[in-house]
JSON list of C-alpha atoms in Angstrom, two decimals:
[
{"chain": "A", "resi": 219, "resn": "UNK", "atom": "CA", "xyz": [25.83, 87.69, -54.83]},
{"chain": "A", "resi": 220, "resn": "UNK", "atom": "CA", "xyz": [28.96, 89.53, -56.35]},
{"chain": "A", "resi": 221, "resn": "UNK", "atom": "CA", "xyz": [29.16, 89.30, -60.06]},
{"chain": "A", "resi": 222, "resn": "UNK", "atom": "CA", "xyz": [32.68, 90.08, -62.01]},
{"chain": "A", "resi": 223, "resn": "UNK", "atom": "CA", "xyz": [31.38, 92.37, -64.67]},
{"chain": "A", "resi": 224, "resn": "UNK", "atom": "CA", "xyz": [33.44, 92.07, -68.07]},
{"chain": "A", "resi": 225, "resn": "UNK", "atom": "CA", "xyz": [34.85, 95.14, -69.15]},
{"chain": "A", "resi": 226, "resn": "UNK", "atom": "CA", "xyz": [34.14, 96.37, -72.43]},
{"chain": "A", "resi": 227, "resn": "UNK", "atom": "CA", "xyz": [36.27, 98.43, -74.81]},
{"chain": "A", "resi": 228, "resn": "UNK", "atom": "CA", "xyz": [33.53, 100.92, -75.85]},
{"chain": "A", "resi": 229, "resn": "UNK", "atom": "CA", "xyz": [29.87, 101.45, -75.24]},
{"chain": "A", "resi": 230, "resn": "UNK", "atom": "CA", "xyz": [28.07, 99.01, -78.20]},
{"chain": "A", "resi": 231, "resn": "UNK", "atom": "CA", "xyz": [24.18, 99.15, -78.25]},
{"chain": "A", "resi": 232, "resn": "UNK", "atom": "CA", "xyz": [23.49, 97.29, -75.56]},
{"chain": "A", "resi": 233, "resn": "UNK", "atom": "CA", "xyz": [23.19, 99.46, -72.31]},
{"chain": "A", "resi": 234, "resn": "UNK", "atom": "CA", "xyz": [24.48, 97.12, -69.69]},
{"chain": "A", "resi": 235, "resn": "UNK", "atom": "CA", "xyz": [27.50, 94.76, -69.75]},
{"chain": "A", "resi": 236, "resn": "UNK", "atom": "CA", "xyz": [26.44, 90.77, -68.77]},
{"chain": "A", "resi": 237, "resn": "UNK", "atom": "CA", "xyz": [28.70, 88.06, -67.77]},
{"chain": "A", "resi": 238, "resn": "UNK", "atom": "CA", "xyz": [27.96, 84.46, -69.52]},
{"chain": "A", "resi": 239, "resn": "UNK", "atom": "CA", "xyz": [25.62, 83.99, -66.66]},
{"chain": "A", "resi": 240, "resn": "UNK", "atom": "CA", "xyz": [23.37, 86.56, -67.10]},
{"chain": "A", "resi": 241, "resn": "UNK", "atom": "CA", "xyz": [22.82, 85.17, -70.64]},
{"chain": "A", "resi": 242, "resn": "UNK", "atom": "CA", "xyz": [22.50, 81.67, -69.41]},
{"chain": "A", "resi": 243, "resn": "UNK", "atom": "CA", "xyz": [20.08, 83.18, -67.35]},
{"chain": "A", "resi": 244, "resn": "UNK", "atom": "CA", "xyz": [18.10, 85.12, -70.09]},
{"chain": "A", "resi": 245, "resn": "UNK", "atom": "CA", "xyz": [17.59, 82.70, -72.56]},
{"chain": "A", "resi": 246, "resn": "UNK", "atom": "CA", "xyz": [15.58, 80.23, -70.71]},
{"chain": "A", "resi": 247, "resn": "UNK", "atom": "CA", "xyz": [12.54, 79.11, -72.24]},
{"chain": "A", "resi": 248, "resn": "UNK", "atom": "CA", "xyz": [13.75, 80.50, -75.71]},
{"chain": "A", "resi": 249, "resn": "UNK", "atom": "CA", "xyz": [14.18, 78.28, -78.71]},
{"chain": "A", "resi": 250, "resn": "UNK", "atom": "CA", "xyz": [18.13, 77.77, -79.31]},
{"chain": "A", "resi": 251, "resn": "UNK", "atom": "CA", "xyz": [20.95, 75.66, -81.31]},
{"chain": "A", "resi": 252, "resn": "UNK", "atom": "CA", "xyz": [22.79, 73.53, -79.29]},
{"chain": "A", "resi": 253, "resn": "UNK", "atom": "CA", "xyz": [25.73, 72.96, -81.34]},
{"chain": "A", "resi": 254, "resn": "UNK", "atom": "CA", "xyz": [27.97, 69.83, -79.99]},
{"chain": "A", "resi": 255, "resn": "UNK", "atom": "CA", "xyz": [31.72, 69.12, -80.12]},
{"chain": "A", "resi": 256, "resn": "UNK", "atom": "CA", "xyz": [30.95, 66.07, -82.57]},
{"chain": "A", "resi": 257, "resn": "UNK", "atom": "CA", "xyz": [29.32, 68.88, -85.17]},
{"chain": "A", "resi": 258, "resn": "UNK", "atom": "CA", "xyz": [25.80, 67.53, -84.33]},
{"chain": "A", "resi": 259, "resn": "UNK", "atom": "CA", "xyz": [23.06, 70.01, -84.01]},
{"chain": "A", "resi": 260, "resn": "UNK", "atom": "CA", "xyz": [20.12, 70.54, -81.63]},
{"chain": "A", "resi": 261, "resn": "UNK", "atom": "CA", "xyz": [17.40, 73.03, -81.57]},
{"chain": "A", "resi": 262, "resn": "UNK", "atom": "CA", "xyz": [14.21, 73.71, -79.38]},
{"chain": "A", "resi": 263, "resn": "UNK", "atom": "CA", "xyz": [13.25, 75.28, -76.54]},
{"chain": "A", "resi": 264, "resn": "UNK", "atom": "CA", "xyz": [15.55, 75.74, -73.69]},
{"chain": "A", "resi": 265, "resn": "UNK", "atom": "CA", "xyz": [14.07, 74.45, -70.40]},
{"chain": "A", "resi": 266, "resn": "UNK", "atom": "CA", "xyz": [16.69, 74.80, -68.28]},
{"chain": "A", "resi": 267, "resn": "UNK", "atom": "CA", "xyz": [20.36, 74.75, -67.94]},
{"chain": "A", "resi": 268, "resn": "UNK", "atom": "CA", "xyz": [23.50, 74.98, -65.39]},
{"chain": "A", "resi": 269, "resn": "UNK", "atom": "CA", "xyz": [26.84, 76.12, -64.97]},
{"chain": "A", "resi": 270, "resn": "UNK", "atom": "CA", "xyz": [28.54, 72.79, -66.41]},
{"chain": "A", "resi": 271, "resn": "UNK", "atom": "CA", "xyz": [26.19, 73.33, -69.17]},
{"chain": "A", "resi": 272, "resn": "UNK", "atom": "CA", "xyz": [24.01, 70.49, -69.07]},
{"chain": "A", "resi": 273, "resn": "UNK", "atom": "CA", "xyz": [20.88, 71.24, -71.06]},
{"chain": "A", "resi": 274, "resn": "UNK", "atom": "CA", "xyz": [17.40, 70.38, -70.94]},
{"chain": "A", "resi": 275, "resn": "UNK", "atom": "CA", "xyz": [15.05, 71.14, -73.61]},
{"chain": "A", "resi": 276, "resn": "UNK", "atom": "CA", "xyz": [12.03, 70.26, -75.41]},
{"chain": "A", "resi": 277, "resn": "UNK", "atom": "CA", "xyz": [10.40, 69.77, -78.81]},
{"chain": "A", "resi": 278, "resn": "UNK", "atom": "CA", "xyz": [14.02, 69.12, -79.72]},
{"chain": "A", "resi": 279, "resn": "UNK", "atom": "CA", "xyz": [15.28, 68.62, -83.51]},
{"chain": "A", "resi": 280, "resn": "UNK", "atom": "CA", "xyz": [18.42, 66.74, -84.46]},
{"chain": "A", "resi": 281, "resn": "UNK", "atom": "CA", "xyz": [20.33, 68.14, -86.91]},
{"chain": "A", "resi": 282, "resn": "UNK", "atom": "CA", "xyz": [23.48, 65.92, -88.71]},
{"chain": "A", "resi": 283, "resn": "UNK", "atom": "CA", "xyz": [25.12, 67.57, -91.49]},
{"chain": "A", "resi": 284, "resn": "UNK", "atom": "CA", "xyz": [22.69, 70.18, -91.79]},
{"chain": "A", "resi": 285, "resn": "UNK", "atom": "CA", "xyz": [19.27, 66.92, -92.08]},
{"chain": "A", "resi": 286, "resn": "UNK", "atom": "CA", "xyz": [17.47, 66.62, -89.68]},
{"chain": "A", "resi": 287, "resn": "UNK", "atom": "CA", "xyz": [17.48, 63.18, -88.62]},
{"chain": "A", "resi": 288, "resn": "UNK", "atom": "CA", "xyz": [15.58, 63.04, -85.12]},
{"chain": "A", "resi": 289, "resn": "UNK", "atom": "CA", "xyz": [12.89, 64.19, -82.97]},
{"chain": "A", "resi": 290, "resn": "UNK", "atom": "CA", "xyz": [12.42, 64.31, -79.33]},
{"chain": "A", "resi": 291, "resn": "UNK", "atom": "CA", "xyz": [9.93, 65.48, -76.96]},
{"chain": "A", "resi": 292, "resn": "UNK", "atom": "CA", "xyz": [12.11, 66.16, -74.18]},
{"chain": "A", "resi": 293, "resn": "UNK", "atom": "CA", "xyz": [15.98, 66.04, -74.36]},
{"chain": "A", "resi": 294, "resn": "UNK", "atom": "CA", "xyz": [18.81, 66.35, -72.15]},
{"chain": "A", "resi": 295, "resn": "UNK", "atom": "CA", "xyz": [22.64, 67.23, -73.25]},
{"chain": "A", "resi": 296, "resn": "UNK", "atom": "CA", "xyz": [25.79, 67.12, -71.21]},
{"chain": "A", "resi": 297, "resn": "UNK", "atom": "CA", "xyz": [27.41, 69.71, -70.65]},
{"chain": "A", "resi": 298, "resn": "UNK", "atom": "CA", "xyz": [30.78, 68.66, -72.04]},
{"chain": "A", "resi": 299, "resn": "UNK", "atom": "CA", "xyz": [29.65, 68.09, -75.50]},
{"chain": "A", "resi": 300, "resn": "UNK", "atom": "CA", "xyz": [28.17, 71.03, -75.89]},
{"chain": "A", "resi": 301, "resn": "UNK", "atom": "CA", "xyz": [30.58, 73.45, -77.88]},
{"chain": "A", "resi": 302, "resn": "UNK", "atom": "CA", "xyz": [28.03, 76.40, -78.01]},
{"chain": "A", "resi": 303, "resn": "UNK", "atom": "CA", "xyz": [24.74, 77.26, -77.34]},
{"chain": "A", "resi": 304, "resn": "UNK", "atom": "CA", "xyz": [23.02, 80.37, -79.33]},
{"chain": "A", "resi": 305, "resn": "UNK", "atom": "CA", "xyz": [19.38, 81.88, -79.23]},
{"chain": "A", "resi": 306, "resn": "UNK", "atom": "CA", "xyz": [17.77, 81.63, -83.04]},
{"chain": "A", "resi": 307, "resn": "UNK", "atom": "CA", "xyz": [14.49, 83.59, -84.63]},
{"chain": "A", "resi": 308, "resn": "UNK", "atom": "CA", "xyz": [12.89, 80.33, -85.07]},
{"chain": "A", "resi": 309, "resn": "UNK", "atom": "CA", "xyz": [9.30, 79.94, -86.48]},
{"chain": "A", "resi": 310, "resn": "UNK", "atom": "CA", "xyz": [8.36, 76.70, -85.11]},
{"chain": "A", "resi": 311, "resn": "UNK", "atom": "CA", "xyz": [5.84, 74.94, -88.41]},
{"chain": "A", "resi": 312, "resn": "UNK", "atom": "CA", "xyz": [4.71, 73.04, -85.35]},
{"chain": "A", "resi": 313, "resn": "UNK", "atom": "CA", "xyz": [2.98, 75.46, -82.69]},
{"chain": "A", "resi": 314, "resn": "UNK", "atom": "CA", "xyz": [4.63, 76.08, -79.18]},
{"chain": "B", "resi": 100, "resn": "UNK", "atom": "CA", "xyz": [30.07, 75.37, -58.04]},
{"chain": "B", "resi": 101, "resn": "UNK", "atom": "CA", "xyz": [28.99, 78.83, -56.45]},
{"chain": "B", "resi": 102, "resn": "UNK", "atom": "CA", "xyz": [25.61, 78.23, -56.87]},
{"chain": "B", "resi": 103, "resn": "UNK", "atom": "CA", "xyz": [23.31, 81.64, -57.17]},
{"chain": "B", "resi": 104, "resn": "UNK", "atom": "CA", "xyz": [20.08, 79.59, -56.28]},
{"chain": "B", "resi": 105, "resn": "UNK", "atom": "CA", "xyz": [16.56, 80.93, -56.96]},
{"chain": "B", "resi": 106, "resn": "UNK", "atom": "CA", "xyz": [14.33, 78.16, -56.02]},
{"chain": "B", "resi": 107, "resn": "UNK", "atom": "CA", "xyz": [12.12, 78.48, -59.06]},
{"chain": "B", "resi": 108, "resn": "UNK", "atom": "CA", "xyz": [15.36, 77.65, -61.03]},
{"chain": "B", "resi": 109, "resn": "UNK", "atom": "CA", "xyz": [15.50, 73.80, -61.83]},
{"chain": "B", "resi": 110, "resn": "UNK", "atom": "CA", "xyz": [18.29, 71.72, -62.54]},
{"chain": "B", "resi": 111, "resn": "UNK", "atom": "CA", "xyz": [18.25, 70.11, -65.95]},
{"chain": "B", "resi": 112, "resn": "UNK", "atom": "CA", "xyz": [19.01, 66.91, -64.10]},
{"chain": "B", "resi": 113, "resn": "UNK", "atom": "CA", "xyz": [15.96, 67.74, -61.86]},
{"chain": "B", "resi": 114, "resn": "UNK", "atom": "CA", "xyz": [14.82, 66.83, -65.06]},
{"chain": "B", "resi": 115, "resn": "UNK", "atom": "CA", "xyz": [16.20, 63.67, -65.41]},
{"chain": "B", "resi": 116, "resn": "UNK", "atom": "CA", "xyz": [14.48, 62.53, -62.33]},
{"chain": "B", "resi": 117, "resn": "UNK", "atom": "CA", "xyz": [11.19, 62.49, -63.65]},
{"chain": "B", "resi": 118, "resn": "UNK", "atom": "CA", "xyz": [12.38, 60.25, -65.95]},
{"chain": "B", "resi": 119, "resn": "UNK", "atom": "CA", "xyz": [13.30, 57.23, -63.56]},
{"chain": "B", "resi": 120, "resn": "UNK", "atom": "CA", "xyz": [11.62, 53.92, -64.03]},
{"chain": "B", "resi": 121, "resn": "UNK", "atom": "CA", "xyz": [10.67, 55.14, -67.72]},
{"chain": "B", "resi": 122, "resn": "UNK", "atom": "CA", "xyz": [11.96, 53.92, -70.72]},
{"chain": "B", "resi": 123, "resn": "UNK", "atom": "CA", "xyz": [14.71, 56.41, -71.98]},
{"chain": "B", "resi": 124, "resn": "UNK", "atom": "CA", "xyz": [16.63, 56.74, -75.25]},
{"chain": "B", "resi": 125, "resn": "UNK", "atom": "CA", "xyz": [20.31, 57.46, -74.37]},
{"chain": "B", "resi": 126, "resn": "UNK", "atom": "CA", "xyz": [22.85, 58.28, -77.70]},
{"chain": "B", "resi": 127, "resn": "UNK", "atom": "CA", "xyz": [26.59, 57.75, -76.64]},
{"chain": "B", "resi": 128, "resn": "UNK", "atom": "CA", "xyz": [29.66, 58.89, -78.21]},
{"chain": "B", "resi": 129, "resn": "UNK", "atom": "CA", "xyz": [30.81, 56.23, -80.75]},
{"chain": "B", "resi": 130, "resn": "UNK", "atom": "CA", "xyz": [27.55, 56.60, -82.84]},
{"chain": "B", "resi": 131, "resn": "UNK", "atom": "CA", "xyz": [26.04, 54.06, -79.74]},
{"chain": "B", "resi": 132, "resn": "UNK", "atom": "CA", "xyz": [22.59, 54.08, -78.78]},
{"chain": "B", "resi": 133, "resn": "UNK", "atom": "CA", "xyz": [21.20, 52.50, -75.41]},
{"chain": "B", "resi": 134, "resn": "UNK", "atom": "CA", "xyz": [17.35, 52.06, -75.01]},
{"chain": "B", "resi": 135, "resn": "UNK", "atom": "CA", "xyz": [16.56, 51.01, -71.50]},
{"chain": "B", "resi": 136, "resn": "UNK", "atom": "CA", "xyz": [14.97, 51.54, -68.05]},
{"chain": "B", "resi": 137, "resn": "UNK", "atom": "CA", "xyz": [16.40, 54.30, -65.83]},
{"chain": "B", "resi": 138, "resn": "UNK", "atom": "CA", "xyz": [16.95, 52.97, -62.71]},
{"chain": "B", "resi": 139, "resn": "UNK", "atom": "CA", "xyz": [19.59, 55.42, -60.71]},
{"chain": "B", "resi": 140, "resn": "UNK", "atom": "CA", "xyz": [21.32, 58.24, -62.17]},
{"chain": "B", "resi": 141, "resn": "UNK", "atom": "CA", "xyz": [23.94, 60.50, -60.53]},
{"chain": "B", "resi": 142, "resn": "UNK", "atom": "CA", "xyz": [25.55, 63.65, -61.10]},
{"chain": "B", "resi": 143, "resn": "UNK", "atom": "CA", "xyz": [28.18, 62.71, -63.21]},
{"chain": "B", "resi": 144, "resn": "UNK", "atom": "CA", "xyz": [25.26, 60.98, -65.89]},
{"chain": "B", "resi": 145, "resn": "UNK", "atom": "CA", "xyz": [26.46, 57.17, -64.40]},
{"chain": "B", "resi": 146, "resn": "UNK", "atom": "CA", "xyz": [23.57, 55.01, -65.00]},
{"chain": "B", "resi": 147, "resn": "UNK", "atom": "CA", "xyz": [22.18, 52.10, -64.16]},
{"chain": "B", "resi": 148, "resn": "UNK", "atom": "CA", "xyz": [19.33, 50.71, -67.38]},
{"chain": "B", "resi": 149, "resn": "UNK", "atom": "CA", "xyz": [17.36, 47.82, -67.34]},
{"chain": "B", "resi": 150, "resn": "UNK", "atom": "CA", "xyz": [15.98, 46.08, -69.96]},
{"chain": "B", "resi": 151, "resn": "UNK", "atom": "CA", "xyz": [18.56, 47.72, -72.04]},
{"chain": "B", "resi": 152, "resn": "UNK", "atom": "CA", "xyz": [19.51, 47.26, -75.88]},
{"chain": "B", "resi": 153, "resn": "UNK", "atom": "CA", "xyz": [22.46, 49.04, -76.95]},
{"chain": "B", "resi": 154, "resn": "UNK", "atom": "CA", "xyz": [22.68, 49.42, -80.73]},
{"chain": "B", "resi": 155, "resn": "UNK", "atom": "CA", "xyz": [25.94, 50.01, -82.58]},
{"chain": "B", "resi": 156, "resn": "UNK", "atom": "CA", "xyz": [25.87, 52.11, -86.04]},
{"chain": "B", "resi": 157, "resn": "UNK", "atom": "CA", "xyz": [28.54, 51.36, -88.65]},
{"chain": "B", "resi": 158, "resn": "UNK", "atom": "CA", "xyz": [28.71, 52.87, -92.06]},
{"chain": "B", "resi": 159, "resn": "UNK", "atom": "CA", "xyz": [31.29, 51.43, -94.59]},
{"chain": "B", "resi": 160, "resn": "UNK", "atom": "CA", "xyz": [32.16, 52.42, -98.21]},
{"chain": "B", "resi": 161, "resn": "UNK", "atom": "CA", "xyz": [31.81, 50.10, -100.42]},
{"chain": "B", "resi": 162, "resn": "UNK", "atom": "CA", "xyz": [34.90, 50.39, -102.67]},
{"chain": "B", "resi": 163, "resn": "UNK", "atom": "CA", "xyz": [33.55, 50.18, -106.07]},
{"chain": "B", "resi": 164, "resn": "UNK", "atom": "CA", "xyz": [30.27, 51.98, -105.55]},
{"chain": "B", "resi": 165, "resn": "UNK", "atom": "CA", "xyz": [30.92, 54.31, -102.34]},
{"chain": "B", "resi": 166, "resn": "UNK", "atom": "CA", "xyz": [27.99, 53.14, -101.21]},
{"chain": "B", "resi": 167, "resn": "UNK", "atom": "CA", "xyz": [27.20, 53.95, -97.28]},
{"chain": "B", "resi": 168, "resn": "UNK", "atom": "CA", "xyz": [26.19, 50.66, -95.73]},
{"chain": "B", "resi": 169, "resn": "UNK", "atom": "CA", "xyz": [24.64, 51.24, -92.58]},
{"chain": "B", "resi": 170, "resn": "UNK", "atom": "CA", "xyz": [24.37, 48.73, -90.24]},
{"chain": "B", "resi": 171, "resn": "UNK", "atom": "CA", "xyz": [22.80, 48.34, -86.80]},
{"chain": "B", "resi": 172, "resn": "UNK", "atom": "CA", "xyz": [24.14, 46.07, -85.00]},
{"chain": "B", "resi": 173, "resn": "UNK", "atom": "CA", "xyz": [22.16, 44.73, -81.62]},
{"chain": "B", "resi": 174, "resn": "UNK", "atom": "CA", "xyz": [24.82, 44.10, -79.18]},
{"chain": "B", "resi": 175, "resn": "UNK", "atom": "CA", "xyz": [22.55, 43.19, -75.74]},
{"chain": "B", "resi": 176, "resn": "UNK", "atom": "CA", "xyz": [19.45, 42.62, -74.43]},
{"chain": "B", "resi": 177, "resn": "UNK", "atom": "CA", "xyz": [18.82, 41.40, -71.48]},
{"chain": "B", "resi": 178, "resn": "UNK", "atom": "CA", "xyz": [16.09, 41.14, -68.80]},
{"chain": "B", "resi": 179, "resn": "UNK", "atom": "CA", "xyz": [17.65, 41.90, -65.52]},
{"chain": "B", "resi": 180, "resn": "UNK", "atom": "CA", "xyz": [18.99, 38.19, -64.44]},
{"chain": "B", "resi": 181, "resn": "UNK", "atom": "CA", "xyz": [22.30, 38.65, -62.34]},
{"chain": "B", "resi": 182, "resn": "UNK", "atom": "CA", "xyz": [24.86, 36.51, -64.54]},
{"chain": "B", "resi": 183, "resn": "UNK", "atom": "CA", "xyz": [23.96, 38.09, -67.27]},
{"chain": "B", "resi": 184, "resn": "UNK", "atom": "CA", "xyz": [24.04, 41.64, -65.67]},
{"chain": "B", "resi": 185, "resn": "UNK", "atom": "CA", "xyz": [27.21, 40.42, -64.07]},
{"chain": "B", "resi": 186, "resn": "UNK", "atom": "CA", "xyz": [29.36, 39.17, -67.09]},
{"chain": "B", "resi": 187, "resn": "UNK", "atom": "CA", "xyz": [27.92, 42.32, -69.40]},
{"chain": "B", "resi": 188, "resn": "UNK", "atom": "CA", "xyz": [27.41, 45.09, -66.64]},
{"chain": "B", "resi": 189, "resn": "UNK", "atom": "CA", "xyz": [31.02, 46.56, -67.83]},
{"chain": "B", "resi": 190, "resn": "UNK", "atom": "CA", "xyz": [30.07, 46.47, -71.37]},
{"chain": "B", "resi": 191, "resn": "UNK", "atom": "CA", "xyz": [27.32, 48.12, -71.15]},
{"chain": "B", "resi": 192, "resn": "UNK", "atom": "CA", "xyz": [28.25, 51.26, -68.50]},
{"chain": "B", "resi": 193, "resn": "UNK", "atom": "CA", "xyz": [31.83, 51.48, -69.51]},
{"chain": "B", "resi": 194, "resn": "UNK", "atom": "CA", "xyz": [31.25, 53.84, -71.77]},
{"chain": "B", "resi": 195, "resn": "UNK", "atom": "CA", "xyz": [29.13, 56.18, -69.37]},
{"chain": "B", "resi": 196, "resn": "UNK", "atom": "CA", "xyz": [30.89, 54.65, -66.58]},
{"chain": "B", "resi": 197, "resn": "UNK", "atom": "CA", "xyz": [33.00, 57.49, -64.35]},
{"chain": "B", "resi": 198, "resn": "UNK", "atom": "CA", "xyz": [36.70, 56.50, -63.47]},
{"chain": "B", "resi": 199, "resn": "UNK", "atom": "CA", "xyz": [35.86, 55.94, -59.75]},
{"chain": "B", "resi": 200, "resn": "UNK", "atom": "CA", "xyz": [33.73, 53.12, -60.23]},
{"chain": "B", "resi": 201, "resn": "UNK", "atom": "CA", "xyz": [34.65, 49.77, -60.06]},
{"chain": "B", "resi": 202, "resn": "UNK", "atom": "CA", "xyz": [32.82, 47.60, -61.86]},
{"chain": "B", "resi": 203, "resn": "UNK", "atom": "CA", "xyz": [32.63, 44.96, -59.93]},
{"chain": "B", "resi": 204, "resn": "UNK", "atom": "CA", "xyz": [31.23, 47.35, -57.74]},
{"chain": "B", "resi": 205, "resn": "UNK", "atom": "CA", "xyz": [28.67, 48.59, -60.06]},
{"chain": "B", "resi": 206, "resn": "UNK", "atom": "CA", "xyz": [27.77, 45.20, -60.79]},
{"chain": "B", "resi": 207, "resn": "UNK", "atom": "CA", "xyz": [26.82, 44.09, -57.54]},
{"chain": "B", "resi": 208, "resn": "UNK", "atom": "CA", "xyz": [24.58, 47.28, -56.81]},
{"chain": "B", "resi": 209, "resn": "UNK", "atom": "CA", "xyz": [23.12, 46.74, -60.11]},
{"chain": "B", "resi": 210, "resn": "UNK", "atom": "CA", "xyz": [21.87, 43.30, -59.09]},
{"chain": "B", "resi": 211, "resn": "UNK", "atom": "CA", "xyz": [21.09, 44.54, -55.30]},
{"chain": "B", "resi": 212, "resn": "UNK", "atom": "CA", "xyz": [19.34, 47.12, -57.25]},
{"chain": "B", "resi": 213, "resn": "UNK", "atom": "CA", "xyz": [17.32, 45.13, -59.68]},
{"chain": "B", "resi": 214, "resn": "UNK", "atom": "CA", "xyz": [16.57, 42.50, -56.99]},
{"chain": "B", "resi": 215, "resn": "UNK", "atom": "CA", "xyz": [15.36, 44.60, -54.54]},
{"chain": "B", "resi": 216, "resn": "UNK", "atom": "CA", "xyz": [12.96, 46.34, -56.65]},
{"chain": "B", "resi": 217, "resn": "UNK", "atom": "CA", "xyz": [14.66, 49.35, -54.85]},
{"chain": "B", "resi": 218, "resn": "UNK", "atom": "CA", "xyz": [14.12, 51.89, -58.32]},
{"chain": "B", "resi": 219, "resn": "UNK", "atom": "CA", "xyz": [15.11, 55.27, -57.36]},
{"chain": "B", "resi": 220, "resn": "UNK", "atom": "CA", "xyz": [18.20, 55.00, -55.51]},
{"chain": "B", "resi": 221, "resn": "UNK", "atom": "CA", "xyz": [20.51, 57.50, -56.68]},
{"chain": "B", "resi": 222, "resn": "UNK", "atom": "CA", "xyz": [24.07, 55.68, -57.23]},
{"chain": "B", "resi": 223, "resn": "UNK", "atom": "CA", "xyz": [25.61, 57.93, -54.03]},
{"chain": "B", "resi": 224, "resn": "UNK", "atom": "CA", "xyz": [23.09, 56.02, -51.99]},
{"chain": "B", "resi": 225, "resn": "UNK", "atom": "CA", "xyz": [24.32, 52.69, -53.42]},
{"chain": "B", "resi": 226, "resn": "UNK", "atom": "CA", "xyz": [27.63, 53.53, -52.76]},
{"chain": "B", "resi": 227, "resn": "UNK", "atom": "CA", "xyz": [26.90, 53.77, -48.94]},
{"chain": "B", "resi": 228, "resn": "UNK", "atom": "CA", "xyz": [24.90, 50.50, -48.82]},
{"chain": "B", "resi": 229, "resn": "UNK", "atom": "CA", "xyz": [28.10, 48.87, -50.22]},
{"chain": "B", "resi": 230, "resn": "UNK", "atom": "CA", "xyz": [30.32, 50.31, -47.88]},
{"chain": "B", "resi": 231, "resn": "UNK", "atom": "CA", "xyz": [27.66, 49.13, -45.15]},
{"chain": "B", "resi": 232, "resn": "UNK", "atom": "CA", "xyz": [28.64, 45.29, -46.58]},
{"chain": "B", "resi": 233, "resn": "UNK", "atom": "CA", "xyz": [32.33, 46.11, -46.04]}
]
């Protein structure tokens, strides 16, 4: 297994340099936004995910314009609408 | 895809499978919705639903009031039967249909599907049993 490490201009706080995988890889089972292409919003917890960037998650909110419109128990994205995917502090009012 | 494999990784389609012969909610682009049985699934998210309702969202302004009228419009349902499949097979997968696919094609193992009760054949495995009729 022979990872390209990214270089980085100068030592930040973090003590090891990842690729994209290794934070695909690290934020499994966190809660997360999905943002997609069409501006529509996800967030829950990340099940699982792959290199196209097809996601799986649960206790999944739908966001449109900032309302949240939907809820799902278990949802699944593909990976070309997704535009980004980023880890969030979120306090779930519901419990895990 | 160089695929760095721990076993205990799933797939988010592994997902998916669990899912076949369930009701599932599908949301297209187009603000189109399809509620329907999962029958066979592949990589690329092609699909085969039964059952299936697909329900189109429109919102117009209404010019004096810019009001938002929403309206959801029912476009199929249907129960399985073959003409039916047949004549609205295209309308219904062409929009998560995959270029290779014909649909006449898709059609046909959607009825050999449906008829044979066969409910977890992925659509690779449909393509082979066509090119068995060949």
């Amino acid at each position: 297994m022979q990872k390209k490490k990214m270089s980085t201009g100068g030592e930040k706080g973090s003590t090891t340099t990842k690729t994209p995988a290794d934070f695909l890889k690290s934020i499994r089972g966190r809660p997360v936004v999905v943002k997609l292409n069409s501006g529509v919003d996800y967030r829950g917890i990340l099940a699982c995910l792959d290199g196209y960037m097809n996601i799986a998650m649960e206790q999944t909110e739908e966001y449109v314009n900032g309302q949240l419109k939907n809820k799902y128990g278990d949802a699944f994205i593909r990976g070309n609408n997704v535009l980004y995917i980023s880890t969030t502090k979120r306090t779930l009012a519901d419990g895990a | 895809m160089a695929s760095e494999e721990e076993s205990a990784v799933k797939e988010p389609l592994d997902l998916i499978r669990l899912s076949l012969d369930e009701r599932i909610y599908v949301k297209l682009r187009s603000d189109r919705e399809l509620r329907g049985k999962l029958h066979a699934y592949d990589q690329h998210l092609n699909m085969i639903l039964g059952d299936v309702e697909e329900i189109v969202t429109t919102v117009e302004i209404d010019d004096e009031t810019y009001e938002e009228i929403v309206r959801e419009e029912l476009l199929l349902v249907f129960g399985g039967r073959l003409e039916i499949l047949h004549q609205k097979a295209s309308h219904i997968l062409c929009s998560t249909m995959h270029r290779h696919f014909d649909m006449a094609l898709l059609a046909f193992t959607a009825h050999w599907l449906l008829s044979a009760q066969c409910l977890s054949y992925s659509l690779e495995e449909m393509v082979s049993y066509w090119c068995l009729l060949l």
